[in-house]
PDB file of N, CA and C in Angstrom:
ATOM      1  N   SER D   1      -6.369  16.320  23.796  1.00 50.00           N
ATOM      2  CA  SER D   1      -6.790  15.885  25.113  1.00 50.00           C
ATOM      3  C   SER D   1      -5.621  15.214  25.832  1.00 50.00           C
ATOM      4  N   TYR D   2      -5.760  15.096  27.138  1.00 58.00           N
ATOM      5  CA  TYR D   2      -4.703  14.462  27.932  1.00 58.00           C
ATOM      6  C   TYR D   2      -4.559  12.983  27.597  1.00 58.00           C
ATOM      7  N   GLN D   3      -5.685  12.309  27.331  1.00 59.00           N
ATOM      8  CA  GLN D   3      -5.621  10.885  26.996  1.00 59.00           C
ATOM      9  C   GLN D   3      -4.841  10.656  25.707  1.00 59.00           C
ATOM     10  N   ALA D   4      -5.095  11.468  24.708  1.00 54.00           N
ATOM     11  CA  ALA D   4      -4.385  11.325  23.431  1.00 54.00           C
ATOM     12  C   ALA D   4      -2.889  11.560  23.625  1.00 54.00           C
ATOM     13  N   ARG D   5      -2.538  12.571  24.412  1.00 56.00           N
ATOM     14  CA  ARG D   5      -1.131  12.860  24.676  1.00 56.00           C
ATOM     15  C   ARG D   5      -0.462  11.711  25.422  1.00 56.00           C
ATOM     16  N   ASP D   6      -1.162  11.125  26.383  1.00 59.00           N
ATOM     17  CA  ASP D   6      -0.612   9.986  27.122  1.00 59.00           C
ATOM     18  C   ASP D   6      -0.407   8.781  26.207  1.00 59.00           C
ATOM     19  N   GLN D   7      -1.337   8.551  25.281  1.00 56.00           N
ATOM     20  CA  GLN D   7      -1.196   7.439  24.336  1.00 56.00           C
ATOM     21  C   GLN D   7       0.035   7.632  23.452  1.00 56.00           C
ATOM     22  N   ILE D   8       0.259   8.861  23.007  1.00 55.00           N
ATOM     23  CA  ILE D   8       1.424   9.152  22.168  1.00 55.00           C
ATOM     24  C   ILE D   8       2.711   8.912  22.945  1.00 55.00           C
ATOM     25  N   LYS D   9       2.743   9.325  24.205  1.00 57.00           N
ATOM     26  CA  LYS D   9       3.944   9.141  25.028  1.00 57.00           C
ATOM     27  C   LYS D   9       4.256   7.666  25.253  1.00 57.00           C
ATOM     28  N   LYS D  10       3.226   6.825  25.322  1.00 62.00           N
ATOM     29  CA  LYS D  10       3.423   5.406  25.579  1.00 62.00           C
ATOM     30  C   LYS D  10       3.934   4.658  24.356  1.00 62.00           C
ATOM     31  N   LYS D  11       3.704   5.205  23.170  1.00 68.00           N
ATOM     32  CA  LYS D  11       4.134   4.529  21.950  1.00 68.00           C
ATOM     33  C   LYS D  11       5.655   4.529  21.849  1.00 68.00           C
ATOM     34  N   LYS D  12       6.162   3.444  21.337  1.00 74.00           N
ATOM     35  CA  LYS D  12       7.600   3.330  21.111  1.00 74.00           C
ATOM     36  C   LYS D  12       7.968   4.178  19.891  1.00 74.00           C
ATOM     37  N   ARG D  13       8.977   5.006  20.044  1.00 81.00           N
ATOM     38  CA  ARG D  13       9.420   5.840  18.925  1.00 81.00           C
ATOM     39  C   ARG D  13      10.383   5.054  18.054  1.00 81.00           C
ATOM     40  N   MET D  14      10.215   5.155  16.764  1.00 90.00           N
ATOM     41  CA  MET D  14      11.072   4.462  15.808  1.00 90.00           C
ATOM     42  C   MET D  14      12.260   5.346  15.429  1.00 90.00           C
ATOM     43  N   ILE D  15      13.307   4.702  14.994  1.00 92.00           N
ATOM     44  CA  ILE D  15      14.535   5.394  14.613  1.00 92.00           C
ATOM     45  C   ILE D  15      14.421   5.879  13.172  1.00 92.00           C
ATOM     46  N   PHE D  16      14.902   7.099  12.934  1.00 94.00           N
ATOM     47  CA  PHE D  16      15.009   7.638  11.577  1.00 94.00           C
ATOM     48  C   PHE D  16      16.450   8.081  11.368  1.00 94.00           C
ATOM     49  N   ILE D  17      17.100   7.521  10.348  1.00 94.00           N
ATOM     50  CA  ILE D  17      18.491   7.857  10.038  1.00 94.00           C
ATOM     51  C   ILE D  17      18.564   8.254   8.571  1.00 94.00           C
ATOM     52  N   ASN D  18      19.258   9.357   8.306  1.00 92.00           N
ATOM     53  CA  ASN D  18      19.482   9.802   6.934  1.00 92.00           C
ATOM     54  C   ASN D  18      20.972   9.699   6.636  1.00 92.00           C
ATOM     55  N   ILE D  19      21.334   9.019   5.564  1.00 92.00           N
ATOM     56  CA  ILE D  19      22.732   8.840   5.162  1.00 92.00           C
ATOM     57  C   ILE D  19      23.023   9.813   4.022  1.00 92.00           C
ATOM     58  N   GLU D  20      23.993  10.701   4.236  1.00 87.00           N
ATOM     59  CA  GLU D  20      24.390  11.685   3.226  1.00 87.00           C
ATOM     60  C   GLU D  20      25.885  11.572   2.973  1.00 87.00           C
ATOM     61  N   THR D  21      26.274  11.499   1.723  1.00 81.00           N
ATOM     62  CA  THR D  21      27.671  11.582   1.312  1.00 81.00           C
ATOM     63  C   THR D  21      27.696  11.776  -0.197  1.00 81.00           C
ATOM     64  N   VAL D  22      28.768  12.331  -0.705  1.00 76.00           N
ATOM     65  CA  VAL D  22      28.868  12.543  -2.151  1.00 76.00           C
ATOM     66  C   VAL D  22      29.297  11.279  -2.884  1.00 76.00           C
ATOM     67  N   TYR D  23      29.730  10.260  -2.164  1.00 78.00           N
ATOM     68  CA  TYR D  23      30.176   9.006  -2.777  1.00 78.00           C
ATOM     69  C   TYR D  23      29.001   8.042  -2.871  1.00 78.00           C
ATOM     70  N   SER D  24      28.390   7.957  -4.044  1.00 78.00           N
ATOM     71  CA  SER D  24      27.130   7.219  -4.179  1.00 78.00           C
ATOM     72  C   SER D  24      27.253   5.725  -3.903  1.00 78.00           C
ATOM     73  N   SER D  25      28.342   5.097  -4.320  1.00 81.00           N
ATOM     74  CA  SER D  25      28.454   3.651  -4.090  1.00 81.00           C
ATOM     75  C   SER D  25      28.582   3.344  -2.600  1.00 81.00           C
ATOM     76  N   LYS D  26      29.348   4.139  -1.887  1.00 88.00           N
ATOM     77  CA  LYS D  26      29.489   3.930  -0.440  1.00 88.00           C
ATOM     78  C   LYS D  26      28.199   4.286   0.282  1.00 88.00           C
ATOM     79  N   ARG D  27      27.514   5.319  -0.177  1.00 88.00           N
ATOM     80  CA  ARG D  27      26.263   5.739   0.452  1.00 88.00           C
ATOM     81  C   ARG D  27      25.239   4.612   0.377  1.00 88.00           C
ATOM     82  N   GLU D  28      25.108   4.009  -0.778  1.00 89.00           N
ATOM     83  CA  GLU D  28      24.147   2.913  -0.941  1.00 89.00           C
ATOM     84  C   GLU D  28      24.534   1.713  -0.083  1.00 89.00           C
ATOM     85  N   MET D  29      25.817   1.392  -0.051  1.00 92.00           N
ATOM     86  CA  MET D  29      26.301   0.260   0.734  1.00 92.00           C
ATOM     87  C   MET D  29      26.066   0.498   2.233  1.00 92.00           C
ATOM     88  N   ILE D  30      26.361   1.704   2.693  1.00 94.00           N
ATOM     89  CA  ILE D  30      26.179   2.040   4.108  1.00 94.00           C
ATOM     90  C   ILE D  30      24.698   2.028   4.469  1.00 94.00           C
ATOM     91  N   THR D  31      23.879   2.619   3.623  1.00 94.00           N
ATOM     92  CA  THR D  31      22.436   2.649   3.881  1.00 94.00           C
ATOM     93  C   THR D  31      21.874   1.239   3.997  1.00 94.00           C
ATOM     94  N   LYS D  32      22.265   0.388   3.083  1.00 95.00           N
ATOM     95  CA  LYS D  32      21.787  -1.000   3.083  1.00 95.00           C
ATOM     96  C   LYS D  32      22.232  -1.733   4.347  1.00 95.00           C
ATOM     97  N   ALA D  33      23.499  -1.552   4.737  1.00 96.00           N
ATOM     98  CA  ALA D  33      24.038  -2.238   5.920  1.00 96.00           C
ATOM     99  C   ALA D  33      23.355  -1.760   7.202  1.00 96.00           C
ATOM    100  N   VAL D  34      23.164  -0.450   7.326  1.00 96.00           N
ATOM    101  CA  VAL D  34      22.521   0.098   8.527  1.00 96.00           C
ATOM    102  C   VAL D  34      21.066  -0.366   8.599  1.00 96.00           C
ATOM    103  N   ALA D  35      20.364  -0.316   7.483  1.00 96.00           N
ATOM    104  CA  ALA D  35      18.963  -0.760   7.462  1.00 96.00           C
ATOM    105  C   ALA D  35      18.848  -2.235   7.832  1.00 96.00           C
ATOM    106  N   ARG D  36      19.733  -3.043   7.290  1.00 96.00           N
ATOM    107  CA  ARG D  36      19.705  -4.482   7.593  1.00 96.00           C
ATOM    108  C   ARG D  36      19.982  -4.711   9.078  1.00 96.00           C
ATOM    109  N   ARG D  37      20.982  -4.014   9.605  1.00 96.00           N
ATOM    110  CA  ARG D  37      21.363  -4.187  11.013  1.00 96.00           C
ATOM    111  C   ARG D  37      20.222  -3.794  11.955  1.00 96.00           C
ATOM    112  N   LEU D  38      19.512  -2.724  11.612  1.00 95.00           N
ATOM    113  CA  LEU D  38      18.421  -2.235  12.463  1.00 95.00           C
ATOM    114  C   LEU D  38      17.070  -2.871  12.128  1.00 95.00           C
ATOM    115  N   ARG D  39      17.062  -3.712  11.088  1.00 95.00           N
ATOM    116  CA  ARG D  39      15.802  -4.272  10.572  1.00 95.00           C
ATOM    117  C   ARG D  39      14.837  -3.138  10.219  1.00 95.00           C
ATOM    118  N   ALA D  40      15.399  -2.151   9.538  1.00 96.00           N
ATOM    119  CA  ALA D  40      14.655  -0.949   9.179  1.00 96.00           C
ATOM    120  C   ALA D  40      14.277  -0.971   7.705  1.00 96.00           C
ATOM    121  N   LYS D  41      13.362  -0.119   7.351  1.00 96.00           N
ATOM    122  CA  LYS D  41      12.974   0.066   5.952  1.00 96.00           C
ATOM    123  C   LYS D  41      14.042   0.927   5.284  1.00 96.00           C
ATOM    124  N   GLN D  42      14.615   0.429   4.207  1.00 96.00           N
ATOM    125  CA  GLN D  42      15.605   1.193   3.445  1.00 96.00           C
ATOM    126  C   GLN D  42      14.873   2.003   2.379  1.00 96.00           C
ATOM    127  N   MET D  43      15.150   3.308   2.333  1.00 94.00           N
ATOM    128  CA  MET D  43      14.500   4.179   1.359  1.00 94.00           C
ATOM    129  C   MET D  43      15.545   5.055   0.678  1.00 94.00           C
ATOM    130  N   THR D  44      15.197   5.549  -0.502  1.00 89.00           N
ATOM    131  CA  THR D  44      16.078   6.468  -1.217  1.00 89.00           C
ATOM    132  C   THR D  44      15.303   7.718  -1.609  1.00 89.00           C
ATOM    133  N   SER D  45      16.041   8.785  -1.829  1.00 86.00           N
ATOM    134  CA  SER D  45      15.450  10.018  -2.327  1.00 86.00           C
ATOM    135  C   SER D  45      16.271  10.474  -3.525  1.00 86.00           C
ATOM    136  N   PRO D  46      15.672  10.583  -4.698  1.00 81.00           N
ATOM    137  CA  PRO D  46      14.262  10.359  -4.982  1.00 81.00           C
ATOM    138  C   PRO D  46      13.895   8.882  -4.869  1.00 81.00           C
ATOM    139  N   PRO D  47      12.614   8.601  -4.595  1.00 81.00           N
ATOM    140  CA  PRO D  47      12.180   7.208  -4.529  1.00 81.00           C
ATOM    141  C   PRO D  47      12.481   6.490  -5.844  1.00 81.00           C
ATOM    142  N   LYS D  48      12.725   5.213  -5.757  1.00 80.00           N
ATOM    143  CA  LYS D  48      13.117   4.435  -6.944  1.00 80.00           C
ATOM    144  C   LYS D  48      12.113   4.570  -8.093  1.00 80.00           C
ATOM    145  N   PHE D  49      10.823   4.625  -7.774  1.00 78.00           N
ATOM    146  CA  PHE D  49       9.831   4.711  -8.849  1.00 78.00           C
ATOM    147  C   PHE D  49       9.873   6.057  -9.571  1.00 78.00           C
ATOM    148  N   MET D  50      10.523   7.062  -8.980  1.00 78.00           N
ATOM    149  CA  MET D  50      10.626   8.377  -9.609  1.00 78.00           C
ATOM    150  C   MET D  50      12.002   8.624 -10.230  1.00 78.00           C
ATOM    151  N   GLY D  51      12.947   7.749  -9.983  1.00 71.00           N
ATOM    152  CA  GLY D  51      14.330   7.975 -10.391  1.00 71.00           C
ATOM    153  C   GLY D  51      14.554   8.137 -11.877  1.00 71.00           C
ATOM    154  N   ASP D  52      13.844   7.372 -12.693  1.00 75.00           N
ATOM    155  CA  ASP D  52      14.059   7.427 -14.143  1.00 75.00           C
ATOM    156  C   ASP D  52      13.534   8.711 -14.777  1.00 75.00           C
ATOM    157  N   ILE D  53      12.649   9.390 -14.101  1.00 79.00           N
ATOM    158  CA  ILE D  53      12.059  10.609 -14.653  1.00 79.00           C
ATOM    159  C   ILE D  53      13.119  11.688 -14.857  1.00 79.00           C
ATOM    160  N   ARG D  54      14.070  11.785 -13.954  1.00 72.00           N
ATOM    161  CA  ARG D  54      15.064  12.863 -14.036  1.00 72.00           C
ATOM    162  C   ARG D  54      15.904  12.777 -15.307  1.00 72.00           C
ATOM    163  N   VAL D  55      16.018  11.588 -15.888  1.00 73.00           N
ATOM    164  CA  VAL D  55      16.803  11.415 -17.116  1.00 73.00           C
ATOM    165  C   VAL D  55      16.180  12.192 -18.278  1.00 73.00           C
ATOM    166  N   ILE D  56      14.863  12.238 -18.346  1.00 80.00           N
ATOM    167  CA  ILE D  56      14.201  12.916 -19.461  1.00 80.00           C
ATOM    168  C   ILE D  56      14.052  14.418 -19.240  1.00 80.00           C
ATOM    169  N   LEU D  57      14.297  14.881 -18.022  1.00 79.00           N
ATOM    170  CA  LEU D  57      14.183  16.311 -17.738  1.00 79.00           C
ATOM    171  C   LEU D  57      15.497  17.011 -18.061  1.00 79.00           C
ATOM    172  N   GLY D  58      15.404  18.087 -18.753  1.00 74.00           N
ATOM    173  CA  GLY D  58      16.595  18.884 -19.017  1.00 74.00           C
ATOM    174  C   GLY D  58      16.845  19.825 -17.855  1.00 74.00           C
ATOM    175  N   PRO D  59      17.871  20.641 -17.977  1.00 73.00           N
ATOM    176  CA  PRO D  59      18.122  21.625 -16.925  1.00 73.00           C
ATOM    177  C   PRO D  59      16.997  22.664 -16.923  1.00 73.00           C
ATOM    178  N   GLY D  60      16.796  23.276 -15.796  1.00 74.00           N
ATOM    179  CA  GLY D  60      15.788  24.327 -15.727  1.00 74.00           C
ATOM    180  C   GLY D  60      14.724  24.060 -14.687  1.00 74.00           C
ATOM    181  N   ILE D  61      13.624  24.771 -14.856  1.00 78.00           N
ATOM    182  CA  ILE D  61      12.563  24.767 -13.850  1.00 78.00           C
ATOM    183  C   ILE D  61      11.924  23.391 -13.690  1.00 78.00           C
ATOM    184  N   ALA D  62      11.797  22.631 -14.763  1.00 82.00           N
ATOM    185  CA  ALA D  62      11.182  21.299 -14.659  1.00 82.00           C
ATOM    186  C   ALA D  62      11.987  20.406 -13.727  1.00 82.00           C
ATOM    187  N   ARG D  63      13.287  20.473 -13.821  1.00 79.00           N
ATOM    188  CA  ARG D  63      14.138  19.646 -12.964  1.00 79.00           C
ATOM    189  C   ARG D  63      14.053  20.116 -11.511  1.00 79.00           C
ATOM    190  N   LYS D  64      14.021  21.421 -11.292  1.00 77.00           N
ATOM    191  CA  LYS D  64      13.883  21.948  -9.928  1.00 77.00           C
ATOM    192  C   LYS D  64      12.561  21.498  -9.309  1.00 77.00           C
ATOM    193  N   LEU D  65      11.503  21.581 -10.093  1.00 82.00           N
ATOM    194  CA  LEU D  65      10.197  21.137  -9.601  1.00 82.00           C
ATOM    195  C   LEU D  65      10.192  19.643  -9.313  1.00 82.00           C
ATOM    196  N   PHE D  66      10.853  18.878 -10.158  1.00 83.00           N
ATOM    197  CA  PHE D  66      10.957  17.435  -9.942  1.00 83.00           C
ATOM    198  C   PHE D  66      11.616  17.141  -8.599  1.00 83.00           C
ATOM    199  N   TYR D  67      12.744  17.788  -8.313  1.00 80.00           N
ATOM    200  CA  TYR D  67      13.433  17.526  -7.054  1.00 80.00           C
ATOM    201  C   TYR D  67      12.608  17.984  -5.855  1.00 80.00           C
ATOM    202  N   SER D  68      11.875  19.068  -6.002  1.00 80.00           N
ATOM    203  CA  SER D  68      10.980  19.489  -4.918  1.00 80.00           C
ATOM    204  C   SER D  68       9.893  18.446  -4.685  1.00 80.00           C
ATOM    205  N   LEU D  69       9.344  17.922  -5.758  1.00 85.00           N
ATOM    206  CA  LEU D  69       8.312  16.887  -5.646  1.00 85.00           C
ATOM    207  C   LEU D  69       8.862  15.622  -4.994  1.00 85.00           C
ATOM    208  N   THR D  70      10.104  15.264  -5.314  1.00 85.00           N
ATOM    209  CA  THR D  70      10.679  14.061  -4.706  1.00 85.00           C
ATOM    210  C   THR D  70      10.845  14.229  -3.200  1.00 85.00           C
ATOM    211  N   LYS D  71      11.141  15.438  -2.742  1.00 85.00           N
ATOM    212  CA  LYS D  71      11.260  15.679  -1.299  1.00 85.00           C
ATOM    213  C   LYS D  71       9.904  15.482  -0.629  1.00 85.00           C
ATOM    214  N   TYR D  72       8.861  15.987  -1.251  1.00 86.00           N
ATOM    215  CA  TYR D  72       7.518  15.808  -0.713  1.00 86.00           C
ATOM    216  C   TYR D  72       7.144  14.326  -0.680  1.00 86.00           C
ATOM    217  N   SER D  73       7.382  13.633  -1.767  1.00 88.00           N
ATOM    218  CA  SER D  73       7.049  12.211  -1.861  1.00 88.00           C
ATOM    219  C   SER D  73       7.803  11.395  -0.815  1.00 88.00           C
ATOM    220  N   THR D  74       9.093  11.653  -0.692  1.00 89.00           N
ATOM    221  CA  THR D  74       9.913  10.929   0.285  1.00 89.00           C
ATOM    222  C   THR D  74       9.433  11.204   1.704  1.00 89.00           C
ATOM    223  N   SER D  75       9.192  12.472   2.012  1.00 90.00           N
ATOM    224  CA  SER D  75       8.720  12.836   3.356  1.00 90.00           C
ATOM    225  C   SER D  75       7.404  12.145   3.686  1.00 90.00           C
ATOM    226  N   HIS D  76       6.507  12.123   2.720  1.00 92.00           N
ATOM    227  CA  HIS D  76       5.210  11.484   2.926  1.00 92.00           C
ATOM    228  C   HIS D  76       5.372   9.978   3.176  1.00 92.00           C
ATOM    229  N   HIS D  77       6.221   9.338   2.396  1.00 92.00           N
ATOM    230  CA  HIS D  77       6.441   7.897   2.553  1.00 92.00           C
ATOM    231  C   HIS D  77       7.079   7.588   3.910  1.00 92.00           C
ATOM    232  N   VAL D  78       8.068   8.383   4.310  1.00 93.00           N
ATOM    233  CA  VAL D  78       8.698   8.199   5.626  1.00 93.00           C
ATOM    234  C   VAL D  78       7.650   8.355   6.726  1.00 93.00           C
ATOM    235  N   GLN D  79       6.816   9.360   6.589  1.00 93.00           N
ATOM    236  CA  GLN D  79       5.775   9.609   7.589  1.00 93.00           C
ATOM    237  C   GLN D  79       4.820   8.419   7.716  1.00 93.00           C
ATOM    238  N   GLN D  80       4.545   7.743   6.627  1.00 94.00           N
ATOM    239  CA  GLN D  80       3.660   6.578   6.658  1.00 94.00           C
ATOM    240  C   GLN D  80       4.327   5.367   7.308  1.00 94.00           C
ATOM    241  N   VAL D  81       5.608   5.173   7.048  1.00 94.00           N
ATOM    242  CA  VAL D  81       6.315   3.979   7.522  1.00 94.00           C
ATOM    243  C   VAL D  81       6.785   4.122   8.964  1.00 94.00           C
ATOM    244  N   LEU D  82       7.233   5.307   9.343  1.00 94.00           N
ATOM    245  CA  LEU D  82       7.908   5.516  10.626  1.00 94.00           C
ATOM    246  C   LEU D  82       7.104   5.129  11.873  1.00 94.00           C
ATOM    247  N   PRO D  83       5.807   5.260  11.908  1.00 93.00           N
ATOM    248  CA  PRO D  83       5.095   4.840  13.120  1.00 93.00           C
ATOM    249  C   PRO D  83       5.244   3.355  13.456  1.00 93.00           C
ATOM    250  N   THR D  84       5.541   2.527  12.463  1.00 92.00           N
ATOM    251  CA  THR D  84       5.605   1.088  12.715  1.00 92.00           C
ATOM    252  C   THR D  84       6.973   0.464  12.463  1.00 92.00           C
ATOM    253  N   GLN D  85       7.872   1.199  11.812  1.00 94.00           N
ATOM    254  CA  GLN D  85       9.165   0.617  11.461  1.00 94.00           C
ATOM    255  C   GLN D  85      10.227   1.711  11.376  1.00 94.00           C
ATOM    256  N   ALA D  86      11.440   1.371  11.807  1.00 95.00           N
ATOM    257  CA  ALA D  86      12.560   2.300  11.671  1.00 95.00           C
ATOM    258  C   ALA D  86      12.842   2.531  10.189  1.00 95.00           C
ATOM    259  N   VAL D  87      13.380   3.706   9.862  1.00 96.00           N
ATOM    260  CA  VAL D  87      13.662   4.064   8.471  1.00 96.00           C
ATOM    261  C   VAL D  87      15.105   4.528   8.348  1.00 96.00           C
ATOM    262  N   VAL D  88      15.796   4.005   7.332  1.00 96.00           N
ATOM    263  CA  VAL D  88      17.125   4.493   6.966  1.00 96.00           C
ATOM    264  C   VAL D  88      16.993   5.035   5.548  1.00 96.00           C
ATOM    265  N   LEU D  89      17.214   6.332   5.411  1.00 94.00           N
ATOM    266  CA  LEU D  89      17.003   7.025   4.144  1.00 94.00           C
ATOM    267  C   LEU D  89      18.334   7.401   3.509  1.00 94.00           C
ATOM    268  N   GLU D  90      18.445   7.126   2.229  1.00 91.00           N
ATOM    269  CA  GLU D  90      19.641   7.482   1.465  1.00 91.00           C
ATOM    270  C   GLU D  90      19.349   8.758   0.681  1.00 91.00           C
ATOM    271  N   ARG D  91      20.108   9.799   0.930  1.00 84.00           N
ATOM    272  CA  ARG D  91      19.971  11.105   0.260  1.00 84.00           C
ATOM    273  C   ARG D  91      18.648  11.765   0.601  1.00 84.00           C
ATOM    274  N   TYR D  92      18.731  12.893   1.218  1.00 79.00           N
ATOM    275  CA  TYR D  92      17.518  13.684   1.383  1.00 79.00           C
ATOM    276  C   TYR D  92      17.835  15.152   1.157  1.00 79.00           C
ATOM    277  N   TRP D  93      18.692  15.685   1.989  1.00 76.00           N
ATOM    278  CA  TRP D  93      18.909  17.120   1.946  1.00 76.00           C
ATOM    279  C   TRP D  93      20.111  17.519   1.110  1.00 76.00           C
ATOM    280  N   LEU D  94      21.254  16.895   1.321  1.00 70.00           N
ATOM    281  CA  LEU D  94      22.507  17.307   0.682  1.00 70.00           C
ATOM    282  C   LEU D  94      22.404  17.288  -0.836  1.00 70.00           C
ATOM    283  N   HIS D  95      21.835  16.241  -1.376  1.00 64.00           N
ATOM    284  CA  HIS D  95      21.714  16.085  -2.824  1.00 64.00           C
ATOM    285  C   HIS D  95      20.924  17.248  -3.430  1.00 64.00           C
ATOM    286  N   HIS D  96      19.782  17.553  -2.840  1.00 65.00           N
ATOM    287  CA  HIS D  96      18.928  18.626  -3.349  1.00 65.00           C
ATOM    288  C   HIS D  96      19.570  19.991  -3.121  1.00 65.00           C
ATOM    289  N   ALA D  97      20.178  20.183  -1.961  1.00 71.00           N
ATOM    290  CA  ALA D  97      20.815  21.469  -1.662  1.00 71.00           C
ATOM    291  C   ALA D  97      21.964  21.748  -2.626  1.00 71.00           C
ATOM    292  N   ALA D  98      22.783  20.757  -2.891  1.00 69.00           N
ATOM    293  CA  ALA D  98      23.906  20.934  -3.821  1.00 69.00           C
ATOM    294  C   ALA D  98      23.394  21.272  -5.219  1.00 69.00           C
ATOM    295  N   PHE D  99      22.350  20.604  -5.654  1.00 65.00           N
ATOM    296  CA  PHE D  99      21.769  20.887  -6.968  1.00 65.00           C
ATOM    297  C   PHE D  99      21.255  22.322  -7.023  1.00 65.00           C
ATOM    298  N   THR D 100      20.517  22.733  -6.001  1.00 68.00           N
ATOM    299  CA  THR D 100      19.946  24.074  -5.967  1.00 68.00           C
ATOM    300  C   THR D 100      21.034  25.141  -5.939  1.00 68.00           C
ATOM    301  N   ILE D 101      22.028  24.955  -5.092  1.00 71.00           N
ATOM    302  CA  ILE D 101      23.119  25.926  -4.994  1.00 71.00           C
ATOM    303  C   ILE D 101      23.865  26.033  -6.318  1.00 71.00           C
ATOM    304  N   SER D 102      24.110  24.909  -6.959  1.00 70.00           N
ATOM    305  CA  SER D 102      24.851  24.936  -8.225  1.00 70.00           C
ATOM    306  C   SER D 102      24.074  25.668  -9.318  1.00 70.00           C
ATOM    307  N   LYS D 103      22.761  25.657  -9.251  1.00 69.00           N
ATOM    308  CA  LYS D 103      21.951  26.343 -10.257  1.00 69.00           C
ATOM    309  C   LYS D 103      21.711  27.807  -9.900  1.00 69.00           C
ATOM    310  N   PHE D 104      21.804  28.141  -8.624  1.00 72.00           N
ATOM    311  CA  PHE D 104      21.502  29.493  -8.170  1.00 72.00           C
ATOM    312  C   PHE D 104      22.690  30.436  -8.351  1.00 72.00           C
ATOM    313  N   TYR D 105      23.881  29.941  -8.078  1.00 71.00           N
ATOM    314  CA  TYR D 105      25.078  30.779  -8.131  1.00 71.00           C
ATOM    315  C   TYR D 105      25.863  30.536  -9.413  1.00 71.00           C
ATOM    316  N   ASN D 106      26.434  31.614  -9.934  1.00 72.00           N
ATOM    317  CA  ASN D 106      27.368  31.496 -11.052  1.00 72.00           C
ATOM    318  C   ASN D 106      28.730  31.110 -10.508  1.00 72.00           C
ATOM    319  N   GLU D 107      29.540  30.519 -11.345  1.00 68.00           N
ATOM    320  CA  GLU D 107      30.879  30.112 -10.912  1.00 68.00           C
ATOM    321  C   GLU D 107      31.693  31.314 -10.436  1.00 68.00           C
ATOM    322  N   THR D 108      31.444  32.483 -10.995  1.00 72.00           N
ATOM    323  CA  THR D 108      32.188  33.689 -10.600  1.00 72.00           C
ATOM    324  C   THR D 108      31.782  34.181  -9.215  1.00 72.00           C
ATOM    325  N   ASP D 109      30.598  33.777  -8.728  1.00 69.00           N
ATOM    326  CA  ASP D 109      30.134  34.192  -7.398  1.00 69.00           C
ATOM    327  C   ASP D 109      30.728  33.359  -6.271  1.00 69.00           C
ATOM    328  N   LEU D 110      31.297  32.216  -6.611  1.00 69.00           N
ATOM    329  CA  LEU D 110      31.821  31.305  -5.595  1.00 69.00           C
ATOM    330  C   LEU D 110      33.212  31.739  -5.147  1.00 69.00           C
ATOM    331  N   PRO D 111      33.566  31.441  -3.899  1.00 73.00           N
ATOM    332  CA  PRO D 111      34.917  31.766  -3.436  1.00 73.00           C
ATOM    333  C   PRO D 111      35.953  30.941  -4.196  1.00 73.00           C
ATOM    334  N   PRO D 112      37.193  31.433  -4.270  1.00 74.00           N
ATOM    335  CA  PRO D 112      38.236  30.677  -4.977  1.00 74.00           C
ATOM    336  C   PRO D 112      38.501  29.339  -4.299  1.00 74.00           C
ATOM    337  N   ARG D 113      38.988  28.366  -5.063  1.00 73.00           N
ATOM    338  CA  ARG D 113      39.236  27.014  -4.546  1.00 73.00           C
ATOM    339  C   ARG D 113      40.375  26.967  -3.549  1.00 73.00           C
ATOM    340  N   ASP D 114      41.318  27.845  -3.649  1.00 69.00           N
ATOM    341  CA  ASP D 114      42.494  27.800  -2.753  1.00 69.00           C
ATOM    342  C   ASP D 114      42.199  28.382  -1.432  1.00 69.00           C
TER     343      ASP D 114
END
């Protein structure tokens, strides 16, 4: 309805920032600093409560399914928080994409390093 659309337009939109880098110590430091500066909710992917699970998973389909589940969990949590608070997320896409690509392609399929 038009009223519902007008209500949505009047709401203040919250900021969503995703921090991606291969340097984990800097990524965590940057995420924390940005979240603090914006007074935002700091989140990680995979969520902290799921992080220890990956240690017990070996390579293979279980690990792939785990990372897919963490994306769903993270997305759901962001969706819950974002209407009321800005979110700064550490690792979402790059981490999972690199893992998937490394498992999908053989080293011989990759272009030479030079």
